[in-house]
C-alpha cells in the first residue's frame, strides 16, 4: 500500500518498497549526498535514517550544492 507524505512541502506518493528514510533517500538518488533530514519537524541524525516512514509524515530534505 502506497503512503502519502509531505516531501519538502509537496504531496508525494511513496512506493511500497520504500519503508525507511534511508530507502527514500536512495529512491530519490540522494543516498550518497551530504544532507539534513527533518521528519515531522525533528532533525534526524544519520544513525536514525532507518526510521520508518508513516502515512502523512512530513519530510524535509536539504542537500547542499557546490558552486561559486
JSON list of C-alpha atoms in Angstrom, two decimals, residues 1-63:
[
{"chain": "A", "resi": 1, "resn": "UNK", "atom": "CA", "xyz": [0.00, 0.00, 0.00]},
{"chain": "A", "resi": 2, "resn": "UNK", "atom": "CA", "xyz": [1.35, 3.38, -1.01]},
{"chain": "A", "resi": 3, "resn": "UNK", "atom": "CA", "xyz": [1.78, 6.08, 1.58]},
{"chain": "A", "resi": 4, "resn": "UNK", "atom": "CA", "xyz": [1.31, 9.79, 1.03]},
{"chain": "A", "resi": 5, "resn": "UNK", "atom": "CA", "xyz": [3.83, 12.04, 2.68]},
{"chain": "A", "resi": 6, "resn": "UNK", "atom": "CA", "xyz": [4.58, 15.71, 2.58]},
{"chain": "A", "resi": 7, "resn": "UNK", "atom": "CA", "xyz": [8.02, 15.96, 0.98]},
{"chain": "A", "resi": 8, "resn": "UNK", "atom": "CA", "xyz": [9.58, 19.42, 1.03]},
{"chain": "A", "resi": 9, "resn": "UNK", "atom": "CA", "xyz": [6.11, 20.96, 1.16]},
{"chain": "A", "resi": 10, "resn": "UNK", "atom": "CA", "xyz": [4.54, 18.90, -1.64]},
{"chain": "A", "resi": 11, "resn": "UNK", "atom": "CA", "xyz": [2.42, 15.75, -1.55]},
{"chain": "A", "resi": 12, "resn": "UNK", "atom": "CA", "xyz": [4.45, 12.72, -2.56]},
{"chain": "A", "resi": 13, "resn": "UNK", "atom": "CA", "xyz": [3.36, 9.13, -3.06]},
{"chain": "A", "resi": 14, "resn": "UNK", "atom": "CA", "xyz": [5.86, 6.68, -1.59]},
{"chain": "A", "resi": 15, "resn": "UNK", "atom": "CA", "xyz": [6.10, 3.34, -3.39]},
{"chain": "A", "resi": 16, "resn": "UNK", "atom": "CA", "xyz": [5.53, 0.30, -1.13]},
{"chain": "A", "resi": 17, "resn": "UNK", "atom": "CA", "xyz": [9.17, -0.82, -1.38]},
{"chain": "A", "resi": 18, "resn": "UNK", "atom": "CA", "xyz": [10.33, 2.37, 0.36]},
{"chain": "A", "resi": 19, "resn": "UNK", "atom": "CA", "xyz": [9.81, 1.89, 4.07]},
{"chain": "A", "resi": 20, "resn": "UNK", "atom": "CA", "xyz": [12.54, 3.96, 5.72]},
{"chain": "A", "resi": 21, "resn": "UNK", "atom": "CA", "xyz": [14.18, 7.35, 5.39]},
{"chain": "A", "resi": 22, "resn": "UNK", "atom": "CA", "xyz": [17.35, 5.71, 4.03]},
{"chain": "A", "resi": 23, "resn": "UNK", "atom": "CA", "xyz": [15.36, 3.85, 1.39]},
{"chain": "A", "resi": 24, "resn": "UNK", "atom": "CA", "xyz": [13.60, 7.10, 0.46]},
{"chain": "A", "resi": 25, "resn": "UNK", "atom": "CA", "xyz": [16.94, 8.88, 0.04]},
{"chain": "A", "resi": 26, "resn": "UNK", "atom": "CA", "xyz": [18.24, 6.07, -2.17]},
{"chain": "A", "resi": 27, "resn": "UNK", "atom": "CA", "xyz": [14.99, 6.06, -4.16]},
{"chain": "A", "resi": 28, "resn": "UNK", "atom": "CA", "xyz": [15.44, 9.80, -4.78]},
{"chain": "A", "resi": 29, "resn": "UNK", "atom": "CA", "xyz": [19.10, 9.34, -5.76]},
{"chain": "A", "resi": 30, "resn": "UNK", "atom": "CA", "xyz": [20.33, 11.20, -2.68]},
{"chain": "A", "resi": 31, "resn": "UNK", "atom": "CA", "xyz": [21.81, 8.28, -0.74]},
{"chain": "A", "resi": 32, "resn": "UNK", "atom": "CA", "xyz": [25.43, 9.41, -1.10]},
{"chain": "A", "resi": 33, "resn": "UNK", "atom": "CA", "xyz": [24.94, 13.15, -0.56]},
{"chain": "A", "resi": 34, "resn": "UNK", "atom": "CA", "xyz": [25.54, 15.31, 2.47]},
{"chain": "A", "resi": 35, "resn": "UNK", "atom": "CA", "xyz": [22.06, 16.03, 3.75]},
{"chain": "A", "resi": 36, "resn": "UNK", "atom": "CA", "xyz": [19.95, 17.34, 6.52]},
{"chain": "A", "resi": 37, "resn": "UNK", "atom": "CA", "xyz": [16.75, 15.37, 7.00]},
{"chain": "A", "resi": 38, "resn": "UNK", "atom": "CA", "xyz": [13.86, 16.53, 9.11]},
{"chain": "A", "resi": 39, "resn": "UNK", "atom": "CA", "xyz": [10.96, 14.21, 9.92]},
{"chain": "A", "resi": 40, "resn": "UNK", "atom": "CA", "xyz": [7.84, 15.73, 11.46]},
{"chain": "A", "resi": 41, "resn": "UNK", "atom": "CA", "xyz": [9.79, 18.86, 12.41]},
{"chain": "A", "resi": 42, "resn": "UNK", "atom": "CA", "xyz": [12.65, 16.97, 14.13]},
{"chain": "A", "resi": 43, "resn": "UNK", "atom": "CA", "xyz": [16.11, 16.77, 12.61]},
{"chain": "A", "resi": 44, "resn": "UNK", "atom": "CA", "xyz": [17.23, 13.17, 12.20]},
{"chain": "A", "resi": 45, "resn": "UNK", "atom": "CA", "xyz": [20.79, 12.14, 12.85]},
{"chain": "A", "resi": 46, "resn": "UNK", "atom": "CA", "xyz": [22.15, 9.80, 10.17]},
{"chain": "A", "resi": 47, "resn": "UNK", "atom": "CA", "xyz": [22.07, 6.82, 12.52]},
{"chain": "A", "resi": 48, "resn": "UNK", "atom": "CA", "xyz": [18.27, 7.19, 12.64]},
{"chain": "A", "resi": 49, "resn": "UNK", "atom": "CA", "xyz": [17.75, 7.06, 8.88]},
{"chain": "A", "resi": 50, "resn": "UNK", "atom": "CA", "xyz": [16.33, 3.56, 9.40]},
{"chain": "A", "resi": 51, "resn": "UNK", "atom": "CA", "xyz": [13.25, 5.25, 10.90]},
{"chain": "A", "resi": 52, "resn": "UNK", "atom": "CA", "xyz": [10.05, 4.03, 9.26]},
{"chain": "A", "resi": 53, "resn": "UNK", "atom": "CA", "xyz": [8.05, 6.32, 7.03]},
{"chain": "A", "resi": 54, "resn": "UNK", "atom": "CA", "xyz": [4.42, 6.54, 8.02]},
{"chain": "A", "resi": 55, "resn": "UNK", "atom": "CA", "xyz": [1.45, 7.84, 6.06]},
{"chain": "A", "resi": 56, "resn": "UNK", "atom": "CA", "xyz": [1.19, 11.65, 6.33]},
{"chain": "A", "resi": 57, "resn": "UNK", "atom": "CA", "xyz": [4.74, 12.12, 7.65]},
{"chain": "A", "resi": 58, "resn": "UNK", "atom": "CA", "xyz": [6.30, 15.47, 6.90]},
{"chain": "A", "resi": 59, "resn": "UNK", "atom": "CA", "xyz": [9.78, 15.03, 5.47]},
{"chain": "A", "resi": 60, "resn": "UNK", "atom": "CA", "xyz": [12.15, 17.87, 4.63]},
{"chain": "A", "resi": 61, "resn": "UNK", "atom": "CA", "xyz": [15.38, 17.09, 2.83]},
{"chain": "A", "resi": 62, "resn": "UNK", "atom": "CA", "xyz": [18.04, 19.73, 2.41]},
{"chain": "A", "resi": 63, "resn": "UNK", "atom": "CA", "xyz": [21.08, 18.90, 0.33]}
]
